[in-house]
mmCIF file of C-alpha atoms and ligand atoms in Angstrom:
data_model
loop_
_atom_site.group_PDB
_atom_site.id
_atom_site.type_symbol
_atom_site.label_atom_id
_atom_site.label_comp_id
_atom_site.label_asym_id
_atom_site.label_seq_id
_atom_site.Cartn_x
_atom_site.Cartn_y
_atom_site.Cartn_z
ATOM 1 C CA MET D 9 0.000 0.000 0.000
ATOM 2 C CA ALA D 10 1.199 3.510 -0.759
ATOM 3 C CA ILE D 11 2.545 5.686 2.055
ATOM 4 C CA ASN D 12 0.429 8.857 1.811
ATOM 5 C CA ILE D 13 1.466 11.554 4.265
ATOM 6 C CA LEU D 14 -0.491 14.709 5.010
ATOM 7 C CA ALA D 15 2.056 17.314 6.182
ATOM 8 C CA ILE D 16 1.294 20.471 8.142
ATOM 9 C CA GLU D 17 3.556 23.504 8.709
ATOM 10 C CA SER D 18 2.529 26.519 10.797
ATOM 11 C CA SER D 19 5.660 27.494 12.750
ATOM 12 C CA CYS D 20 5.863 31.143 11.677
ATOM 13 C CA ASP D 21 3.905 33.198 9.141
ATOM 14 C CA ASP D 22 3.215 30.623 6.419
ATOM 15 C CA THR D 23 0.264 28.244 6.671
ATOM 16 C CA SER D 24 1.116 25.214 4.588
ATOM 17 C CA ALA D 25 -0.153 21.711 3.817
ATOM 18 C CA ALA D 26 1.336 19.078 1.530
ATOM 19 C CA ILE D 27 0.581 15.543 0.384
ATOM 20 C CA ILE D 28 3.568 13.247 -0.030
ATOM 21 C CA CYS D 29 3.044 9.876 -1.689
ATOM 22 C CA ASP D 30 5.880 7.330 -1.349
ATOM 23 C CA GLY D 31 8.418 10.135 -0.875
ATOM 24 C CA LYS D 32 7.130 12.274 -3.760
ATOM 25 C CA VAL D 33 5.539 15.663 -3.121
ATOM 26 C CA LEU D 34 2.203 15.617 -4.997
ATOM 27 C CA ALA D 35 0.935 18.950 -3.668
ATOM 28 C CA ASN D 36 2.526 21.746 -1.643
ATOM 29 C CA VAL D 37 0.156 24.589 -0.802
ATOM 30 C CA VAL D 38 1.560 27.653 0.986
ATOM 31 C CA SER D 39 -0.491 30.608 2.155
ATOM 32 C CA SER D 40 1.863 33.429 3.169
ATOM 33 C CA GLN D 41 0.547 35.964 5.640
ATOM 34 C CA LEU D 42 1.353 39.172 3.808
ATOM 35 C CA GLN D 43 -0.289 41.366 6.462
ATOM 36 C CA HIS D 44 2.937 41.248 8.522
ATOM 37 C CA ALA D 45 4.750 43.427 5.944
ATOM 38 C CA ALA D 46 2.674 46.441 6.996
ATOM 39 C CA LEU D 47 3.421 45.666 10.656
ATOM 40 C CA GLY D 48 7.208 45.676 10.161
ATOM 41 C CA GLY D 49 7.700 42.051 11.208
ATOM 42 C CA VAL D 50 5.811 38.932 12.236
ATOM 43 C CA VAL D 51 3.334 39.696 15.032
ATOM 44 C CA PRO D 52 2.767 36.376 16.863
ATOM 45 C CA GLU D 53 -0.876 36.994 17.807
ATOM 46 C CA VAL D 54 -1.766 38.078 14.256
ATOM 47 C CA ALA D 55 0.061 35.024 12.887
ATOM 48 C CA SER D 56 -1.782 32.473 15.029
ATOM 49 C CA ARG D 57 -5.181 33.968 14.206
ATOM 50 C CA ALA D 58 -4.371 33.864 10.491
ATOM 51 C CA HIS D 59 -3.294 30.191 10.785
ATOM 52 C CA ILE D 60 -6.670 29.361 12.346
ATOM 53 C CA GLU D 61 -8.509 30.986 9.431
ATOM 54 C CA ARG D 62 -6.348 29.392 6.756
ATOM 55 C CA ILE D 63 -5.519 25.881 7.880
ATOM 56 C CA VAL D 64 -8.712 24.162 6.697
ATOM 57 C CA PRO D 65 -8.847 25.755 3.205
ATOM 58 C CA VAL D 66 -5.104 25.150 2.744
ATOM 59 C CA VAL D 67 -5.442 21.450 3.627
ATOM 60 C CA ASP D 68 -8.524 21.174 1.383
ATOM 61 C CA LEU D 69 -6.610 22.628 -1.550
ATOM 62 C CA ALA D 70 -3.660 20.288 -0.963
ATOM 63 C CA PHE D 71 -6.018 17.292 -1.166
ATOM 64 C CA GLN D 72 -7.661 18.634 -4.332
ATOM 65 C CA LYS D 73 -4.314 19.254 -6.035
ATOM 66 C CA SER D 74 -2.861 15.877 -5.077
ATOM 67 C CA GLY D 75 -5.856 13.812 -6.199
ATOM 68 C CA ILE D 76 -5.406 11.651 -3.063
ATOM 69 C CA PRO D 77 -8.712 10.976 -1.234
ATOM 70 C CA VAL D 78 -8.816 12.001 2.442
ATOM 71 C CA ASP D 79 -9.456 8.381 3.478
ATOM 72 C CA GLU D 80 -6.217 7.184 1.879
ATOM 73 C CA VAL D 81 -3.887 9.182 4.165
ATOM 74 C CA THR D 82 -1.665 6.837 6.184
ATOM 75 C CA ALA D 83 -0.027 9.338 8.589
ATOM 76 C CA VAL D 84 0.058 13.035 9.507
ATOM 77 C CA ALA D 85 3.476 14.730 9.762
ATOM 78 C CA LEU D 86 3.611 18.092 11.483
ATOM 79 C CA THR D 87 6.037 20.713 12.712
ATOM 80 C CA THR D 88 6.125 20.717 16.514
ATOM 81 C CA ALA D 89 9.285 22.865 16.985
ATOM 82 C CA PRO D 90 10.941 25.323 16.828
ATOM 83 C CA GLY D 91 8.784 28.357 16.089
ATOM 84 C CA LEU D 92 6.188 30.723 17.482
ATOM 85 C CA LEU D 93 4.266 28.834 20.129
ATOM 86 C CA GLY D 94 0.805 30.162 19.229
ATOM 87 C CA SER D 95 1.380 29.452 15.537
ATOM 88 C CA LEU D 96 2.701 25.941 16.186
ATOM 89 C CA HIS D 97 -0.345 25.183 18.370
ATOM 90 C CA VAL D 98 -2.691 25.650 15.419
ATOM 91 C CA GLY D 99 -0.898 23.048 13.296
ATOM 92 C CA VAL D 100 -0.482 20.671 16.233
ATOM 93 C CA SER D 101 -4.188 20.872 17.160
ATOM 94 C CA PHE D 102 -5.300 20.393 13.574
ATOM 95 C CA ALA D 103 -2.978 17.426 13.016
ATOM 96 C CA LYS D 104 -3.990 15.730 16.270
ATOM 97 C CA ALA D 105 -7.698 16.111 15.460
ATOM 98 C CA PHE D 106 -7.206 14.784 11.912
ATOM 99 C CA ALA D 107 -5.174 11.795 13.099
ATOM 100 C CA LEU D 108 -7.688 11.005 15.820
ATOM 101 C CA ALA D 109 -10.645 11.196 13.447
ATOM 102 C CA LYS D 110 -8.961 8.958 10.871
ATOM 103 C CA ASN D 111 -7.262 6.695 13.411
ATOM 104 C CA ILE D 112 -3.823 7.137 11.850
ATOM 105 C CA PRO D 113 -0.419 7.856 13.451
ATOM 106 C CA LEU D 114 1.265 11.225 13.887
ATOM 107 C CA ILE D 115 4.877 11.999 12.969
ATOM 108 C CA LYS D 116 6.622 14.753 14.876
ATOM 109 C CA VAL D 117 8.919 16.888 12.689
ATOM 110 C CA ASN D 118 11.617 19.360 13.656
ATOM 111 C CA HIS D 119 11.368 22.387 11.370
ATOM 112 C CA MET D 120 15.148 22.815 11.022
ATOM 113 C CA ASP D 121 15.726 19.154 10.090
ATOM 114 C CA ALA D 122 12.976 19.515 7.507
ATOM 115 C CA HIS D 123 14.688 22.532 5.896
ATOM 116 C CA ILE D 124 17.747 20.296 5.335
ATOM 117 C CA ILE D 125 15.683 17.351 4.063
ATOM 118 C CA ALA D 126 14.150 19.695 1.441
ATOM 119 C CA ASN D 127 17.359 18.913 -0.474
ATOM 120 C CA LEU D 128 16.138 15.317 -0.907
ATOM 121 C CA ILE D 129 12.823 16.254 -2.564
ATOM 122 C CA ASP D 130 14.103 16.595 -6.134
ATOM 123 C CA GLU D 131 17.031 15.304 -8.208
ATOM 124 C CA PRO D 132 19.974 15.776 -8.078
ATOM 125 C CA ARG D 133 20.230 14.813 -4.406
ATOM 126 C CA PRO D 134 23.361 15.257 -2.270
ATOM 127 C CA VAL D 135 25.276 12.084 -1.452
ATOM 128 C CA PHE D 136 25.704 11.236 2.261
ATOM 129 C CA PRO D 137 27.517 12.451 4.244
ATOM 130 C CA PHE D 138 26.948 16.046 3.201
ATOM 131 C CA LEU D 139 27.205 19.436 4.872
ATOM 132 C CA CYS D 140 24.198 21.725 4.908
ATOM 133 C CA LEU D 141 24.234 25.456 5.548
ATOM 134 C CA THR D 142 20.744 26.278 6.827
ATOM 135 C CA VAL D 143 20.001 29.982 6.729
ATOM 136 C CA SER D 144 16.584 31.261 7.697
ATOM 137 C CA GLY D 145 14.933 34.171 9.462
ATOM 138 C CA GLY D 146 15.382 32.551 12.854
ATOM 139 C CA HIS D 147 18.347 30.190 12.477
ATOM 140 C CA THR D 148 21.776 29.902 10.922
ATOM 141 C CA GLN D 149 23.629 26.636 11.240
ATOM 142 C CA ILE D 150 25.935 24.153 9.547
ATOM 143 C CA SER D 151 24.936 20.510 9.901
ATOM 144 C CA LEU D 152 26.751 17.297 9.156
ATOM 145 C CA VAL D 153 24.113 15.064 7.545
ATOM 146 C CA ARG D 154 25.083 11.386 7.713
ATOM 147 C CA SER D 155 21.638 10.097 6.725
ATOM 148 C CA PRO D 156 18.105 11.570 6.633
ATOM 149 C CA LEU D 157 17.683 10.860 10.342
ATOM 150 C CA ASP D 158 21.265 11.389 11.505
ATOM 151 C CA ILE D 159 21.912 15.134 11.527
ATOM 152 C CA GLU D 160 24.554 16.746 13.736
ATOM 153 C CA ILE D 161 24.721 20.529 14.114
ATOM 154 C CA ILE D 162 28.405 21.492 13.994
ATOM 155 C CA GLY D 163 28.026 25.294 13.977
ATOM 156 C CA ARG D 164 25.324 27.788 14.809
ATOM 157 C CA THR D 165 24.827 31.499 15.287
ATOM 158 C CA ILE D 166 25.740 32.898 18.667
ATOM 159 C CA ASP D 167 23.402 35.893 18.216
ATOM 160 C CA ASP D 168 21.296 36.926 15.195
ATOM 161 C CA ALA D 169 20.394 34.703 12.254
ATOM 162 C CA ALA D 170 21.501 35.582 8.708
ATOM 163 C CA GLY D 171 17.907 36.289 7.635
ATOM 164 C CA GLU D 172 17.496 38.516 10.663
ATOM 165 C CA ALA D 173 20.610 40.464 9.606
ATOM 166 C CA PHE D 174 18.996 41.017 6.192
ATOM 167 C CA ASP D 175 15.675 42.002 7.767
ATOM 168 C CA LYS D 176 17.140 44.324 10.436
ATOM 169 C CA GLY D 177 19.591 45.919 7.983
ATOM 170 C CA GLY D 178 16.688 46.406 5.579
ATOM 171 C CA LYS D 179 14.668 48.086 8.302
ATOM 172 C CA MET D 180 17.534 50.569 8.817
ATOM 173 C CA LEU D 181 17.331 51.300 5.085
ATOM 174 C CA GLY D 182 13.582 51.865 5.358
ATOM 175 C CA LEU D 183 12.711 48.710 3.397
ATOM 176 C CA ALA D 184 9.605 46.582 3.962
ATOM 177 C CA TYR D 185 9.587 43.251 5.829
ATOM 178 C CA PRO D 186 10.928 40.742 4.928
ATOM 179 C CA SER D 187 13.820 42.722 3.488
ATOM 180 C CA GLY D 188 15.979 39.792 2.324
ATOM 181 C CA PRO D 189 14.397 39.450 -1.125
ATOM 182 C CA ILE D 190 14.288 43.269 -1.574
ATOM 183 C CA ILE D 191 17.986 43.625 -0.704
ATOM 184 C CA ASP D 192 18.761 40.783 -3.121
ATOM 185 C CA ARG D 193 16.947 42.681 -5.900
ATOM 186 C CA LEU D 194 18.435 46.132 -5.120
ATOM 187 C CA ALA D 195 21.949 44.699 -4.787
ATOM 188 C CA LYS D 196 21.873 43.546 -8.413
ATOM 189 C CA GLU D 197 21.919 47.246 -9.434
ATOM 190 C CA GLY D 198 24.623 48.233 -6.934
ATOM 191 C CA LYS D 199 28.295 47.710 -6.008
ATOM 192 C CA SER D 200 29.508 46.447 -2.633
ATOM 193 C CA LYS D 201 31.736 49.479 -2.138
ATOM 194 C CA TYR D 202 31.242 49.954 1.634
ATOM 195 C CA LYS D 203 33.231 47.511 3.730
ATOM 196 C CA PHE D 204 32.231 46.146 7.147
ATOM 197 C CA PRO D 205 34.377 43.933 9.346
ATOM 198 C CA LEU D 206 33.751 40.204 9.193
ATOM 199 C CA PRO D 207 32.930 38.527 12.523
ATOM 200 C CA GLN D 208 35.642 36.599 14.325
ATOM 201 C CA VAL D 209 34.040 33.458 15.768
ATOM 202 C CA ASN D 210 35.253 30.124 16.992
ATOM 203 C CA GLY D 211 34.933 26.868 15.088
ATOM 204 C CA PHE D 212 32.038 26.850 12.650
ATOM 205 C CA ASP D 213 29.771 29.238 14.551
ATOM 206 C CA PHE D 214 28.352 32.493 13.197
ATOM 207 C CA SER D 215 27.717 35.980 14.513
ATOM 208 C CA PHE D 216 25.781 38.745 12.801
ATOM 209 C CA SER D 217 25.175 41.297 15.520
ATOM 210 C CA GLY D 218 28.545 43.027 14.871
ATOM 211 C CA ILE D 219 27.702 43.529 11.187
ATOM 212 C CA LYS D 220 24.339 44.956 12.188
ATOM 213 C CA THR D 221 25.908 47.431 14.621
ATOM 214 C CA ALA D 222 28.673 48.451 12.184
ATOM 215 C CA PHE D 223 26.027 49.062 9.520
ATOM 216 C CA LEU D 224 23.901 51.130 11.915
ATOM 217 C CA TYR D 225 26.837 53.350 12.980
ATOM 218 C CA PHE D 226 27.992 53.755 9.396
ATOM 219 C CA LEU D 227 24.519 54.945 8.330
ATOM 220 C CA ARG D 228 24.279 57.265 11.330
ATOM 221 C CA ASP D 229 27.636 58.907 10.483
ATOM 222 C CA GLN D 230 26.829 59.291 6.796
ATOM 223 C CA LEU D 231 23.345 60.664 7.484
ATOM 224 C CA ALA D 232 24.876 63.334 9.748
ATOM 225 C CA ASP D 233 26.624 64.774 6.639
ATOM 226 C CA ASP D 234 23.985 63.997 4.040
ATOM 227 C CA SER D 235 20.359 63.419 4.992
ATOM 228 C CA GLN D 236 19.699 61.856 1.551
ATOM 229 C CA PHE D 237 22.558 59.354 1.907
ATOM 230 C CA ILE D 238 20.320 56.270 2.032
ATOM 231 C CA GLU D 239 18.068 57.302 -0.881
ATOM 232 C CA ASN D 240 21.062 58.252 -3.033
ATOM 233 C CA ASN D 241 23.026 55.078 -2.346
ATOM 234 C CA ILE D 242 20.367 52.461 -1.681
ATOM 235 C CA ASN D 243 21.622 49.944 -4.265
ATOM 236 C CA ASP D 244 25.260 50.152 -3.116
ATOM 237 C CA LEU D 245 24.187 49.917 0.524
ATOM 238 C CA ALA D 246 22.098 46.815 -0.209
ATOM 239 C CA ALA D 247 24.973 45.254 -2.157
ATOM 240 C CA SER D 248 27.502 46.042 0.614
ATOM 241 C CA LEU D 249 25.357 44.650 3.433
ATOM 242 C CA GLN D 250 24.529 41.551 1.397
ATOM 243 C CA GLU D 251 28.181 40.951 0.476
ATOM 244 C CA THR D 252 29.277 41.089 4.132
ATOM 245 C CA ILE D 253 26.561 38.683 5.300
ATOM 246 C CA ILE D 254 27.239 36.234 2.465
ATOM 247 C CA GLU D 255 31.020 36.404 2.959
ATOM 248 C CA ALA D 256 30.574 35.614 6.672
ATOM 249 C CA LEU D 257 28.524 32.537 5.717
ATOM 250 C CA ILE D 258 30.889 31.298 3.022
ATOM 251 C CA VAL D 259 34.042 31.658 5.179
ATOM 252 C CA GLN D 260 32.625 29.298 7.809
ATOM 253 C CA LEU D 261 31.264 26.870 5.246
ATOM 254 C CA VAL D 262 34.695 26.610 3.582
ATOM 255 C CA LYS D 263 36.295 25.991 6.995
ATOM 256 C CA ALA D 264 33.813 23.231 7.848
ATOM 257 C CA ALA D 265 34.102 21.532 4.454
ATOM 258 C CA SER D 266 37.868 21.461 4.733
ATOM 259 C CA HIS D 267 37.811 20.205 8.345
ATOM 260 C CA TYR D 268 35.459 17.297 7.536
ATOM 261 C CA SER D 269 36.898 16.719 4.029
ATOM 262 C CA ILE D 270 33.391 16.808 2.587
ATOM 263 C CA ARG D 271 32.715 18.046 -0.933
ATOM 264 C CA GLU D 272 28.931 17.515 -1.003
ATOM 265 C CA ILE D 273 27.520 20.880 0.085
ATOM 266 C CA ALA D 274 23.866 21.883 0.368
ATOM 267 C CA LEU D 275 21.977 25.059 1.225
ATOM 268 C CA ALA D 276 18.611 25.311 2.950
ATOM 269 C CA GLY D 277 16.224 27.875 4.415
ATOM 270 C CA GLY D 278 14.750 31.148 3.176
ATOM 271 C CA VAL D 279 18.112 32.872 2.650
ATOM 272 C CA ALA D 280 19.143 29.991 0.342
ATOM 273 C CA ALA D 281 16.970 31.832 -2.196
ATOM 274 C CA ASN D 282 19.543 34.659 -2.225
ATOM 275 C CA SER D 283 21.119 34.988 -5.661
ATOM 276 C CA ARG D 284 24.483 36.275 -4.380
ATOM 277 C CA LEU D 285 24.766 33.351 -1.937
ATOM 278 C CA ARG D 286 24.096 30.954 -4.799
ATOM 279 C CA ALA D 287 26.683 32.719 -6.981
ATOM 280 C CA LYS D 288 29.325 32.648 -4.217
ATOM 281 C CA LEU D 289 28.543 28.996 -3.571
ATOM 282 C CA SER D 290 29.173 28.090 -7.189
ATOM 283 C CA GLU D 291 32.388 30.154 -7.104
ATOM 284 C CA ALA D 292 33.518 28.133 -4.070
ATOM 285 C CA ALA D 293 32.389 24.933 -5.788
ATOM 286 C CA GLY D 294 34.770 25.662 -8.662
ATOM 287 C CA LYS D 295 37.624 26.503 -6.317
ATOM 288 C CA TYR D 296 37.231 23.569 -3.901
ATOM 289 C CA ASP D 297 35.744 21.007 -6.268
ATOM 290 C CA TRP D 298 32.412 20.817 -4.406
ATOM 291 C CA ASN D 299 29.149 19.403 -5.651
ATOM 292 C CA THR D 300 26.501 21.890 -4.544
ATOM 293 C CA TYR D 301 22.769 21.590 -4.041
ATOM 294 C CA TYR D 302 19.839 23.744 -3.053
ATOM 295 C CA PRO D 303 16.124 23.062 -2.947
ATOM 296 C CA ALA D 304 13.747 24.525 -5.542
ATOM 297 C CA MET D 305 12.581 27.996 -4.485
ATOM 298 C CA GLN D 306 9.220 26.752 -3.155
ATOM 299 C CA TYR D 307 11.065 24.343 -0.826
ATOM 300 C CA CYS D 308 13.596 26.963 0.454
ATOM 301 C CA THR D 309 11.117 29.166 2.310
ATOM 302 C CA ASP D 310 8.742 27.615 4.840
ATOM 303 C CA ASN D 311 6.591 24.875 3.309
ATOM 304 C CA ALA D 312 4.894 21.629 4.289
ATOM 305 C CA GLY D 313 6.516 19.666 1.441
ATOM 306 C CA MET D 314 9.779 19.518 3.402
ATOM 307 C CA ILE D 315 7.870 18.524 6.566
ATOM 308 C CA GLY D 316 6.261 15.626 4.702
ATOM 309 C CA MET D 317 9.587 14.519 3.245
ATOM 310 C CA GLN D 318 11.234 14.409 6.682
ATOM 311 C CA GLY D 319 8.119 12.634 7.965
ATOM 312 C CA TYR D 320 8.421 10.078 5.172
ATOM 313 C CA TYR D 321 11.909 9.035 6.357
ATOM 314 C CA GLN D 322 10.607 8.749 9.910
ATOM 315 C CA PHE D 323 7.693 6.642 8.632
ATOM 316 C CA LEU D 324 10.174 4.249 6.975
ATOM 317 C CA ALA D 325 12.064 4.006 10.284
ATOM 318 C CA GLY D 326 8.814 3.381 12.217
ATOM 319 C CA ARG D 327 9.131 6.573 14.263
ATOM 320 C CA PHE D 328 5.598 7.576 15.173
ATOM 321 C CA ALA D 329 4.184 9.875 17.827
ATOM 322 C CA ASP D 330 0.924 9.785 19.739
ATOM 323 C CA GLN D 331 -1.695 12.282 20.899
ATOM 324 C CA SER D 332 0.559 13.450 23.751
ATOM 325 C CA ILE D 333 2.768 15.584 21.471
ATOM 326 C CA GLU D 334 2.985 19.286 22.144
ATOM 327 C CA ALA D 335 4.310 22.373 20.400
ATOM 328 C CA SER D 336 7.617 23.785 21.613
ATOM 329 C CA ALA D 337 9.145 27.175 20.789
ATOM 330 C CA GLN D 338 12.689 25.818 21.142
ATOM 331 C CA VAL D 339 14.290 22.867 19.351
HETATM 332 O O1 KG4 W 5 13.119 29.845 6.144
HETATM 333 P P1 KG4 W 5 12.266 31.055 6.111
HETATM 334 O O2 KG4 W 5 11.201 31.153 5.050
HETATM 335 O O3 KG4 W 5 11.523 31.272 7.469
HETATM 336 C C1 KG4 W 5 12.102 30.973 8.693
HETATM 337 O O4 KG4 W 5 11.997 29.788 9.107
HETATM 338 O O5 KG4 W 5 12.694 31.905 9.263
HETATM 339 O O6 KG4 W 5 13.255 32.309 6.001
HETATM 340 C C2 KG4 W 5 12.801 33.627 5.973
HETATM 341 C C3 KG4 W 5 14.011 34.546 5.835
HETATM 342 C C4 KG4 W 5 13.677 36.021 6.003
HETATM 343 O O7 KG4 W 5 14.601 36.569 6.914
HETATM 344 C C5 KG4 W 5 13.881 36.601 4.596
HETATM 345 O O8 KG4 W 5 14.305 37.956 4.608
HETATM 346 C C6 KG4 W 5 14.952 35.697 4.061
HETATM 347 O O9 KG4 W 5 14.588 34.400 4.534
HETATM 348 N N1 KG4 W 5 14.991 35.661 2.585
HETATM 349 C C7 KG4 W 5 16.031 36.149 1.873
HETATM 350 C C8 KG4 W 5 15.699 35.983 0.505
HETATM 351 N N2 KG4 W 5 14.461 35.385 0.437
HETATM 352 C C9 KG4 W 5 14.058 35.189 1.721
HETATM 353 N N3 KG4 W 5 17.177 36.697 2.263
HETATM 354 C C10 KG4 W 5 18.037 37.109 1.320
HETATM 355 N N4 KG4 W 5 17.796 36.991 -0.013
HETATM 356 C C11 KG4 W 5 16.652 36.428 -0.467
HETATM 357 N N5 KG4 W 5 16.428 36.316 -1.772
HETATM 358 ZN ZN1 ZN W 6 11.946 28.030 8.220
#
């Protein structure tokens, strides 16, 4: 019998449902809560209310698109951590109710593991063991991936995440939230002519708060002389901030790859959509003879397809959860 997994993701500001049949994503529906842009960031209370309104229509649409009847679902995979507690609760409650009504097992999925497993959705897939740089709005880490269920985090941010550095830097430039994609677009028209110091961190960890502060002070000093400084130099500022963030990521990735002698390198998370990061990764691939991978755009940002894929590997290993599962803000 086919393994049909209904997957649910609601950890932040995207309500998403997917249907995965025997490890293939048949439908991946994502409803992004655009109302947060006007609020300057994700407002947890607004996010959880929006999840409540959207979860049923999103799941309905996923079933319609997949062509799989509701009665043929064999398990429900869901994000239980990490994320915004109120948002996670909506997905957890929905998944528990669905599983109870259909008398099928639950599969508990860690959102960060799922971002990495997004690399296994489509061909070409990285060969194990591989390193994965996961860069999102809330997390930045390098993982050593020995198998789909054997993931060791070898480096992580000690303060802000890379996506957060994009979003906070963008806010200083007066850009809308999330600023990452806007900075990516503006930077294409600019030059990275302003230099900011790269963080000095141990091992394979990351730090972005120094870049953020240096950027803030630089803008403050320039604005004191020229109140139009940001407007007149927006493209170069975007390019300079982006270059510093990406360089900080690549330096640590190169260190880790050399330390573990691994040449299979993957990207994951929302910032993996960044065109400069992808360009720098292929530059490094040429230099160090790496094979590089990143998920299709729809599987980089938050989505239930990746949750279902991670759930599929747990299904194969017989790792099921029961009705006692709970949402957790931390990993
Ligand atoms: O993984 P994700 O969708 O959500 C979290 O789990 O956090 O990542 C969202 C982050 C945001 O910080 C957003 O600004 C950033 O990904 N992002 C980008 C780009 N697209 C999304 N950052 C830089 N360049 C992009 N093209
Ligand atoms: Zn995410």
